[in-house]
Coordinates of C-alpha atoms in Angstrom, one line a residue:
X19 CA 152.6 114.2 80.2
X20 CA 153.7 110.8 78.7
X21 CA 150.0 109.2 79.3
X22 CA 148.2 112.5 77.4
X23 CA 147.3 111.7 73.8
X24 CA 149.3 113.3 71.2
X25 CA 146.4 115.4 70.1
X26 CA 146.0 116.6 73.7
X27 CA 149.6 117.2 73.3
X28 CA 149.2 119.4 70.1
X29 CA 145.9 121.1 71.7
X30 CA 148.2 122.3 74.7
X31 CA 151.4 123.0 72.0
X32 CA 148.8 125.3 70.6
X33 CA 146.6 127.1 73.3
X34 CA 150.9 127.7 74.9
X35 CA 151.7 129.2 71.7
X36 CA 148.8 131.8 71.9
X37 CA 149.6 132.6 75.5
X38 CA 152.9 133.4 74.7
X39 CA 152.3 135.5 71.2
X40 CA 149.2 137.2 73.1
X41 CA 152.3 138.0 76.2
X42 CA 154.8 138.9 73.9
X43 CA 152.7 141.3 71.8
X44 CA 151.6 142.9 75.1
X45 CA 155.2 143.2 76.8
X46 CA 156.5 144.4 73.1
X47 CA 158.8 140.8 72.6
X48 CA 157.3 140.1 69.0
X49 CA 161.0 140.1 67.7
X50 CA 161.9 138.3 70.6
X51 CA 159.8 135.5 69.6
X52 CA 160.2 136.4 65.9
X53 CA 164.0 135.5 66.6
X54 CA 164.6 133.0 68.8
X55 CA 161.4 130.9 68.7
X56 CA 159.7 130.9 65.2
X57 CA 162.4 129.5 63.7
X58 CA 161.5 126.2 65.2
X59 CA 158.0 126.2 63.3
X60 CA 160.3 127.0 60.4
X61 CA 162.2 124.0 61.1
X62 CA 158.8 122.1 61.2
X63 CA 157.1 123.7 58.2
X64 CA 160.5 122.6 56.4
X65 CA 160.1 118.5 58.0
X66 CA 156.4 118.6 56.2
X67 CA 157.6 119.8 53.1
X68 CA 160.3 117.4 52.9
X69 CA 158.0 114.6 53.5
X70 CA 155.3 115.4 51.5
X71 CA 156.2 115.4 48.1
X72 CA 157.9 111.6 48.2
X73 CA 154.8 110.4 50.4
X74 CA 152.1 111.1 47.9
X75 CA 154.7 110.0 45.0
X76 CA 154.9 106.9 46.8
X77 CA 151.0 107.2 48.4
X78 CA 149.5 107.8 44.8
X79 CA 151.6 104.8 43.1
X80 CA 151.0 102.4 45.6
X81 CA 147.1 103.0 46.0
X82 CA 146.6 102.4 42.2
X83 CA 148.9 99.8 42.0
X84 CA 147.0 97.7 44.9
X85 CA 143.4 98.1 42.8
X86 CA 144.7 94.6 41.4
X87 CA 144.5 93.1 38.3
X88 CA 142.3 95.5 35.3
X89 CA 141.4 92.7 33.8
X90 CA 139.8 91.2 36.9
X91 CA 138.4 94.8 37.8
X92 CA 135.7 94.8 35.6
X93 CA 132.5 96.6 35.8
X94 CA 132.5 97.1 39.6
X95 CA 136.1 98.9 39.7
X96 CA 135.2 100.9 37.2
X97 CA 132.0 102.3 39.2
X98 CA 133.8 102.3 42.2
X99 CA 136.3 104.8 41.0
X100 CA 133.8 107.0 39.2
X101 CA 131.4 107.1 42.3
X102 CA 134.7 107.9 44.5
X103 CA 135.7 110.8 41.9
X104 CA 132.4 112.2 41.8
X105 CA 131.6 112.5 45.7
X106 CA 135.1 114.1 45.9
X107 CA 134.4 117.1 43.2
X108 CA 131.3 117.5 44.9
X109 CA 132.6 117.9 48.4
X110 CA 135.4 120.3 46.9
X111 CA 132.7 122.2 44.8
X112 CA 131.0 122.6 48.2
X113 CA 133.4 123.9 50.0
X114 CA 134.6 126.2 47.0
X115 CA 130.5 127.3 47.3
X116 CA 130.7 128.1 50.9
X117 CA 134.0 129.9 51.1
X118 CA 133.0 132.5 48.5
X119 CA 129.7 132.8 49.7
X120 CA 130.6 133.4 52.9
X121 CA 134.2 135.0 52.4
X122 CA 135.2 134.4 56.1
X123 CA 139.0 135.7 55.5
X124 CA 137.4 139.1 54.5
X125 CA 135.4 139.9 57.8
X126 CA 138.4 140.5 59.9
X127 CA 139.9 144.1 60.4
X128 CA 141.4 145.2 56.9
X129 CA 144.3 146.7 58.0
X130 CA 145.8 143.5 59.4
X131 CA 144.8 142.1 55.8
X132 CA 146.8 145.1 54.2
X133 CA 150.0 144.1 56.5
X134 CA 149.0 140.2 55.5
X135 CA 148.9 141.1 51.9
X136 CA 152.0 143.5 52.2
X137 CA 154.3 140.1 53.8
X138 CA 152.5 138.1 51.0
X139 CA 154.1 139.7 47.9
X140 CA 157.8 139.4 49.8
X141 CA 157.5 136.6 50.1
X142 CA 156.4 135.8 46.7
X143 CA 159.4 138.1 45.6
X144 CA 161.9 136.4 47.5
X145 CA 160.4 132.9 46.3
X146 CA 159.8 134.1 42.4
X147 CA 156.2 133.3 42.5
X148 CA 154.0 135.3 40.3
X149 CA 151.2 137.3 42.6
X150 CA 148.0 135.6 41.5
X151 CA 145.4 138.4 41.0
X152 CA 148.2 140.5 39.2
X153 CA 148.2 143.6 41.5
X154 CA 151.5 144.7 43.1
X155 CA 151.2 146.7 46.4
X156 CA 154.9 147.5 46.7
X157 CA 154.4 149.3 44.0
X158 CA 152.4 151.8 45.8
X159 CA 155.2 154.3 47.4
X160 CA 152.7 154.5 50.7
X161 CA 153.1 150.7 51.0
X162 CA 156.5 150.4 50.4
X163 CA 156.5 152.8 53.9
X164 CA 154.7 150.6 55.5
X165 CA 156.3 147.2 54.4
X166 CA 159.5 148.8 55.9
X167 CA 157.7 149.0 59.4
X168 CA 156.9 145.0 59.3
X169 CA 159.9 143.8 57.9
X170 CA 163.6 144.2 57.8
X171 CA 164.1 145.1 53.7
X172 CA 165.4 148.2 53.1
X173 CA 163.1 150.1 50.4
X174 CA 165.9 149.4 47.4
X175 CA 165.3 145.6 48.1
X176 CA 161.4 146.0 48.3
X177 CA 161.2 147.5 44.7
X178 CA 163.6 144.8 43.7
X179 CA 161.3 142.1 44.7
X180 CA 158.4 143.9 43.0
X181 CA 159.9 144.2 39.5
X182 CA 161.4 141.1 39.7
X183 CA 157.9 139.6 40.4
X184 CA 156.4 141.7 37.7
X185 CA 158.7 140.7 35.0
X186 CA 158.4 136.8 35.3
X187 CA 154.4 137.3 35.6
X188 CA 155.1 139.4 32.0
X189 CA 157.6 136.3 30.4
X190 CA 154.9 133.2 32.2
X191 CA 151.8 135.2 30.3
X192 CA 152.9 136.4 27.1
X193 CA 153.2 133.4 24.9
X194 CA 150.8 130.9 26.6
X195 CA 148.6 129.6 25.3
X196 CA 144.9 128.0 25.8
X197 CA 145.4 124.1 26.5
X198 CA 149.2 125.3 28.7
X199 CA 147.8 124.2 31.6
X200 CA 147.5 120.6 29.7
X201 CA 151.0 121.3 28.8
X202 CA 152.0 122.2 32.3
X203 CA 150.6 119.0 33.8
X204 CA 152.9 116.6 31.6
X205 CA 156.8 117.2 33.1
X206 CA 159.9 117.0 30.6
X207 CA 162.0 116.1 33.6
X208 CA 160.4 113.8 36.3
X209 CA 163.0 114.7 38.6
X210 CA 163.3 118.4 38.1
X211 CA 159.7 118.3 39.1
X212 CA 160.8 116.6 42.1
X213 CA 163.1 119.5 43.0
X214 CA 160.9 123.0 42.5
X215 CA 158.2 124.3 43.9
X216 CA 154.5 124.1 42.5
X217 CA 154.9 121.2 40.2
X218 CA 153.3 118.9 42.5
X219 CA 150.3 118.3 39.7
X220 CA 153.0 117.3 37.4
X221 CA 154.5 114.7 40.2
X222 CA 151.0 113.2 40.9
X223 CA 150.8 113.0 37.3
X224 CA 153.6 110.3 37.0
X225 CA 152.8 108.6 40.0
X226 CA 149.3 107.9 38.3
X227 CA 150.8 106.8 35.2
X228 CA 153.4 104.8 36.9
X229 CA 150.6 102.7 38.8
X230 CA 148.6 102.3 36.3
X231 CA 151.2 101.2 34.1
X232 CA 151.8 98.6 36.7
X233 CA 148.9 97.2 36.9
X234 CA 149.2 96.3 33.1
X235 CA 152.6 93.9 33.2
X236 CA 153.0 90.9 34.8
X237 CA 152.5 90.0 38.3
X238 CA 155.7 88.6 38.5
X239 CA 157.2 91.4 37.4
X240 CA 155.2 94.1 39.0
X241 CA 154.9 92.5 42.3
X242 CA 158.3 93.5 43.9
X243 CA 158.1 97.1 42.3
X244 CA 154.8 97.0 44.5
X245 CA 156.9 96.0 47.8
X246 CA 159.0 98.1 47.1
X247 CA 156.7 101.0 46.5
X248 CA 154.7 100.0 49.8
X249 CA 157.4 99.3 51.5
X250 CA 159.1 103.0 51.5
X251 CA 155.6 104.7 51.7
X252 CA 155.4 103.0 55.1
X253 CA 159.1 104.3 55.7
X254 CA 157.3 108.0 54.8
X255 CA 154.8 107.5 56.9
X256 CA 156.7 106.8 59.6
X257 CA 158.6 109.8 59.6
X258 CA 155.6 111.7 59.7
X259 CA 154.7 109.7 62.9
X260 CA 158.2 110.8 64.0
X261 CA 157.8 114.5 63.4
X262 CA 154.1 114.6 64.7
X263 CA 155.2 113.2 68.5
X264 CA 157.5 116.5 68.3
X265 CA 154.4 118.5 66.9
X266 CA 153.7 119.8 70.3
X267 CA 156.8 121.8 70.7
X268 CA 157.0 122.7 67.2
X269 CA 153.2 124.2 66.7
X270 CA 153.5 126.2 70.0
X271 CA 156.8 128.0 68.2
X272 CA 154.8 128.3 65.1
X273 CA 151.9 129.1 66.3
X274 CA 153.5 131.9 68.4
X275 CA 155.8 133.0 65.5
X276 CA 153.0 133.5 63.2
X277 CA 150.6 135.1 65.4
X278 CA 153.4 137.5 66.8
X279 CA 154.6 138.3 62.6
X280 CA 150.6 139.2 62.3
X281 CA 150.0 141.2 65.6
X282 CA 152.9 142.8 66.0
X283 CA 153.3 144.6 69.5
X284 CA 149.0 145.7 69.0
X285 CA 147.3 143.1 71.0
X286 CA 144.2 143.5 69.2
X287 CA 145.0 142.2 66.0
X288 CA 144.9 138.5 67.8
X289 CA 142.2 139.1 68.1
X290 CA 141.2 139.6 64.7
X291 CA 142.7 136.7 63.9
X292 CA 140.8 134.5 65.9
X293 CA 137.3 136.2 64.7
X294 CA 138.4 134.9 61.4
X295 CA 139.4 131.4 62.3
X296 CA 135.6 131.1 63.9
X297 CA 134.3 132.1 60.3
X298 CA 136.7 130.0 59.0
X299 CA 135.2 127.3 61.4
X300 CA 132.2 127.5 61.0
X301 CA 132.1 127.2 56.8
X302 CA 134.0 124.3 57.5
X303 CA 132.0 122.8 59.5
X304 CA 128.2 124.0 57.8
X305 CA 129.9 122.3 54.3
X306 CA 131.2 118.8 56.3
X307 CA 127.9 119.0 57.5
X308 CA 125.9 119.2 54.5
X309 CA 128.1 116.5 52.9
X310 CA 126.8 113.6 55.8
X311 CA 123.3 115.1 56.3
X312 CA 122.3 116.3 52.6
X313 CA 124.6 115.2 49.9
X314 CA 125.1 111.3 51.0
X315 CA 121.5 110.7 52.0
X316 CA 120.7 112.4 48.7
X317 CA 122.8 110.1 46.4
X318 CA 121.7 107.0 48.6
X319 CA 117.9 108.1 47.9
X320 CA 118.3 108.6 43.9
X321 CA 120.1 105.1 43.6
X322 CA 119.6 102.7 46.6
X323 CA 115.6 103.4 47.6
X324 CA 115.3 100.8 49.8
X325 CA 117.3 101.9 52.9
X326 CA 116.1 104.9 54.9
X327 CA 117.4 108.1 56.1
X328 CA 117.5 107.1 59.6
X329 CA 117.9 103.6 59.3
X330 CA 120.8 104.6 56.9
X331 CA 122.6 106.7 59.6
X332 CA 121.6 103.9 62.4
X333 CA 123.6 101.2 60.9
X334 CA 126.8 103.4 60.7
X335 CA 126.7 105.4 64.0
X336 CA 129.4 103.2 65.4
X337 CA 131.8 103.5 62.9
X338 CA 130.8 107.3 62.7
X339 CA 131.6 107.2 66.4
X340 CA 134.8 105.7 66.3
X341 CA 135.9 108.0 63.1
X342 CA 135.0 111.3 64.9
X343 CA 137.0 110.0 68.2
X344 CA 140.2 108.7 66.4
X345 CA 139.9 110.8 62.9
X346 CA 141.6 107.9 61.2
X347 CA 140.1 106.1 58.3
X348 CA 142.3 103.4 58.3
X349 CA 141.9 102.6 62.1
X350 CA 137.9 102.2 61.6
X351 CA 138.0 100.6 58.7
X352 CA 137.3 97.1 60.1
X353 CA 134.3 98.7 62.2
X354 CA 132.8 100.2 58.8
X355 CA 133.4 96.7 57.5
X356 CA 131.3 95.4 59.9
X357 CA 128.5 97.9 60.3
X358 CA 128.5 97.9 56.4
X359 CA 128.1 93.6 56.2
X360 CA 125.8 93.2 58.8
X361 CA 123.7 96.4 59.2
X362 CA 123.5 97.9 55.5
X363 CA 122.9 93.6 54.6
X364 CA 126.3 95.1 51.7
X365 CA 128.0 92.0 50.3
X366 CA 131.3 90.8 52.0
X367 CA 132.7 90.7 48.0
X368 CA 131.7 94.4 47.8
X369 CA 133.1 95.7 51.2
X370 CA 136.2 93.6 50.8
X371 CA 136.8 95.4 47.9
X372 CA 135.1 98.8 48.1
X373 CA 135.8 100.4 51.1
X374 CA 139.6 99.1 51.6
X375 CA 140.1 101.6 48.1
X376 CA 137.9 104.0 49.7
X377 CA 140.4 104.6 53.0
X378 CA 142.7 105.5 50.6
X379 CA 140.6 107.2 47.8
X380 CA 138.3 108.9 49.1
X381 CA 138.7 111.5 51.4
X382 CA 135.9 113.9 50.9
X383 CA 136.0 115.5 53.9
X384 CA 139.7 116.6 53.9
X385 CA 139.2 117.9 49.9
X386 CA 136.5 119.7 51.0
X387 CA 138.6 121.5 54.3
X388 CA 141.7 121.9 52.1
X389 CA 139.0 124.2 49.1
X390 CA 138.0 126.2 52.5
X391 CA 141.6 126.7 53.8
X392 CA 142.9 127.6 50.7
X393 CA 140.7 130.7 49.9
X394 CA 140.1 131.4 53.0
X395 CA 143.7 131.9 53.4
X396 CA 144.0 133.8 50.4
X397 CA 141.0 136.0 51.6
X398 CA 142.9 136.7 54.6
X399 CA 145.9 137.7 53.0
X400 CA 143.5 140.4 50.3
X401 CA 144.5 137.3 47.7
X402 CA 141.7 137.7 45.2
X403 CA 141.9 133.6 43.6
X404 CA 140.1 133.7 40.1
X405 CA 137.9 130.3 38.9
X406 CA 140.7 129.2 37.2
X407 CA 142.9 129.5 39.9
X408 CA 140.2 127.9 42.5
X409 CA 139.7 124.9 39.5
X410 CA 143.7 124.0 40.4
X411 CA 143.1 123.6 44.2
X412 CA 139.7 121.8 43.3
X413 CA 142.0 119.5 40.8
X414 CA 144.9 119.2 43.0
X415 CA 143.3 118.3 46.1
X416 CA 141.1 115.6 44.3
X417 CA 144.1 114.1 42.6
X418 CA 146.2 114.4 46.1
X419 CA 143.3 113.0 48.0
X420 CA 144.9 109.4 46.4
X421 CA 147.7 109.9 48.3
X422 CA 146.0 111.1 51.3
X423 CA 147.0 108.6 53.8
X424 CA 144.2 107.6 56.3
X425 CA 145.9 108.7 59.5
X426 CA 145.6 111.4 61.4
X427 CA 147.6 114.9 60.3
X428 CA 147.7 113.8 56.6
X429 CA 145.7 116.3 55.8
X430 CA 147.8 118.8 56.9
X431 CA 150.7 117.4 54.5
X432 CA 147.9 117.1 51.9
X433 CA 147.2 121.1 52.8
X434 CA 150.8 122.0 52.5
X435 CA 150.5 120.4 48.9
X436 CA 147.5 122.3 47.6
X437 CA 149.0 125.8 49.1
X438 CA 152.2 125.0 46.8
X439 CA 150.1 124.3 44.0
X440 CA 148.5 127.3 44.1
X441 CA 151.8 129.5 44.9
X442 CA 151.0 130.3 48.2
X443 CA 152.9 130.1 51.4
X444 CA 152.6 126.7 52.7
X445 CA 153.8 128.5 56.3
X446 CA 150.1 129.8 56.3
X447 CA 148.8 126.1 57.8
X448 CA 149.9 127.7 61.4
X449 CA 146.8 130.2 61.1
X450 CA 144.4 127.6 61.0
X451 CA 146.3 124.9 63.1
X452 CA 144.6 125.7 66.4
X453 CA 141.1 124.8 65.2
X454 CA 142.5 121.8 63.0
X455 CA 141.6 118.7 65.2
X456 CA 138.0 119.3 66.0
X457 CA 137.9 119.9 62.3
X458 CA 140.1 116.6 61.4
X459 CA 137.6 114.6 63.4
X460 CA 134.5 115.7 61.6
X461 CA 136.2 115.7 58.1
X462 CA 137.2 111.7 59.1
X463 CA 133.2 111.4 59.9
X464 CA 132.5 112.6 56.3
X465 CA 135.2 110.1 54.9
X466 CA 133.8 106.8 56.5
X467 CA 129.9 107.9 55.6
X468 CA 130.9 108.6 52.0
X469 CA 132.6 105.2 52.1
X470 CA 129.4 104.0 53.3
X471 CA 126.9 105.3 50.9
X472 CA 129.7 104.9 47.5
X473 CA 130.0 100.5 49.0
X474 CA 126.0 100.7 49.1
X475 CA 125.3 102.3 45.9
X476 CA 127.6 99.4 44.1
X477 CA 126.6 96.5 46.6
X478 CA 122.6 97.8 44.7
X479 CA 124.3 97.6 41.0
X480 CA 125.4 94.7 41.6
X481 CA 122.7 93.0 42.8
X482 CA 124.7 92.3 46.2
X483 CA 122.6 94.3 49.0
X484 CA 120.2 92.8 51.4
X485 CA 119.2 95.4 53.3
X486 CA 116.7 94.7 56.5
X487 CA 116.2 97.6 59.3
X488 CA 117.4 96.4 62.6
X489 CA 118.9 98.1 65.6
X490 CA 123.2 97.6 65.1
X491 CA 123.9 97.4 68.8
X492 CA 122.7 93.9 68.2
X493 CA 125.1 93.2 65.9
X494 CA 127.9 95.3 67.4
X495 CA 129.2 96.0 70.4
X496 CA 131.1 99.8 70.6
X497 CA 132.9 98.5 73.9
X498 CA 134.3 96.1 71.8

């Protein structure tokens, strides 16, 4: 077991956990496994959170504070940013696109989506989150009968939890006004932003603020805060490696514990589920798709003319290769480098600077995954998200894409930050954790070509790209 790759690891974690709820829904053990295993993916759920919110503090500060000098940055910084920005709303607007075209949380069986929709508002109760399309089903006497059949609330404590919700929804609405959200975004108390739920916006926004406000003193003096910065984002990131080698264990128990919650002792709403997740799947996958075949060729055509559609995807294949195998940015960043330099003919001065920003910038594919997973969470839970609502998840996951670090499973913490944003239940990432990795590695494909096309498009501005059509093997070697 100890020579398997963790993501082999995880896969079996996984597939053991749907065994198990699919055996414990059939023999009647949901509360068995309600009890005495789900806990554990509590306990892991809990681990993420924990994690997450000091990582992209951290994440964020340090990946604006290592842009360098403003002074020095110039023109090419600038353009580098704004091309970054802009292939990251697009991806997100994409994905937004897709997931209400499509609606894949709405084609599975609504009366599991009732029962979803039912433990959605307790839980919102419990938490004091206001229901976000303003309709209350525990208000419906039939529903409060049925929300006593899938949970352990007596009906006195149901109706608490719906006037409670309803009353904070009535105090949050009745004196807001237009620019709140502006208002929102800006914390009085860094710290207490720290501490509650769905404020992460406002905790980005310092860490923004705090880097660039580095990058404007002294290097003397901003140079150990830097260190400093870097140094306990490496700390963060190594708990997450920490927690991740006991992932396998923890996503078969919450894997098992959600999927026995949403089944119940009837067998065929698994299935249900997973018709969903292949929905899910596939408007993942047809938006990640468009992004490297469509969208990136696209933008490289309207500003670099010179390098062709296939020679374009020619010259990166290896470092495509590599992405899609290990769905780490940062691990083939020296093979973009190089297929960048010596097939794309991209100035060393451009991908020196360019795509080291864009492993940590730019993560198109995961902002684009997160927009899917979001609704299509909500969908599945009868959630009904409204533009304004789907504009914070497009807003949060481009600003927590910063912070994204370019390892594997980031995304995942990244995920757990745009559900919180959005007050929904970050517990929901173990619905689509079983067809996360094949997902991860395509999304990490989609990072490294974007990374690609954004070095090209300023290596041509600046007058820095010397592009000839060749075959790459000749220039690199994948067994390398």
């Amino acid at each position: 077991m100890k020579k398997l790759a963790l993501h082999w690891k995880i896969i079996i974690g996984l597939i053991l956990g749907i065994v198990w709820a699919l055996l414990s829904s059939s023999l009647g053990w949901s509360q068995f496994t309600i009890d005495w295993i789900a806990p554990f993916g509590t306990i892991f759920i809990n681990l993420l959170k924990m994690i997450a919110v000091p990582l992209v503090l951290f994440s964020v500060i340090s990946g604006v504070a290592n842009i360098g000098d403003p002074s020095s940055l110039g023109r090419m910084g600038g353009k580098t940013l704004l091309a970054y920005l802009i292939t990251t709303v697009l991806a997100v607007s994409i994905g937004l696109t897709l997931v209400n075209i499509i609606k894949p949380g709405a084609l599975i069986d609504e009366e599991s989506r009732i029962d979803n929709r039912i433990s959605y508002e307790i839980w919102a109760g419990k938490q004091g989150y206001e229901i976000k399309d303003g309709i209350n089903y525990l208000e419906d006497p039939k529903f409060v009968e049925r929300a006593q059949r899938i949970t352990d609330l007596s009906k006195s404590e149901l109706e608490d939890v719906a006037v409670t919700e309803k009353m904070k929804t009535a105090n949050q609405t009745k004196d807001a006004g237009p620019l709140q959200p502006l208002v929102d975004l800006v914390p009085q108390n860094f710290f207490k932003s720290l501490g509650e739920n769905g404020l992460m916006l406002q905790i980005i926004f310092f860490a923004l603020f705090f880097g660039i406000c580095l990058l404007f003193i002294p290097n003397e003096t901003s140079q150990p805060v830097t260190k400093i910065v870097d140094s306990i984002m490496e700390v963060f990131l190594k708990m997450v490696d920490f927690v991740m080698q006991a992932a396998p264990f923890f996503v078969f128990a919450l894997l098992a514990g959600v999927v026995s919650k949403m089944a119940g002792d009837d067998v065929g709403k698994v299935y249900e589920i997973f018709k969903g997740l292949s929905w899910y799947s596939l408007t993942v996958v047809i938006g990640l798709l468009l992004m490297i075949f469509v969208v990136y060729p696209l933008i490289l055509k309207l500003f670099v003319k010179k390098i062709p559609y296939a020679g374009f995807f020619k010259a990166i294949s290896p470092a495509q290769t590599l992405a899609f195998s290990t769905s780490s940015s940062a691990a083939t960043l020296p093979v973009t480098m190089e297929c960048v330099e010596e097939n794309l003919g991209v100035d060393k001065k451009i991908t020196s600077f360019v795509l080291p920003i864009g492993a940590t910038v730019n993560m198109d594919g995961t902002c684009l995954y997160q927009a899917v997973a979001v609704v299509f969470l909500a969908q599945l839970h009868m959630i009904d998200l409204t533009l304004g609502q789907q504009m914070v998840i497009v807003l949060t996951a481009t600003l927590a894409s910063i912070g994204s670090a370019a390892v594997p499973s980031a995304g995942l913490v990244m995920l757990i930050i745009v559900l919180d944003s959005v007050g929904l239940n970050p517990a929901w990432i173990a619905i689509i954790f079983p067809v996360d990795r094949i997902l991860d590695m395509i999304r990490t494909v989609v990072n490294v070509t974007g990374d690609a096309t954004v070095s090209s498009i300023i290596a041509k501005g600046e007058g820095m790209l010397h592009y000839q059509e060749h075959d790459p093997s000749e220039t690199f070697d994948l067994d390398s």
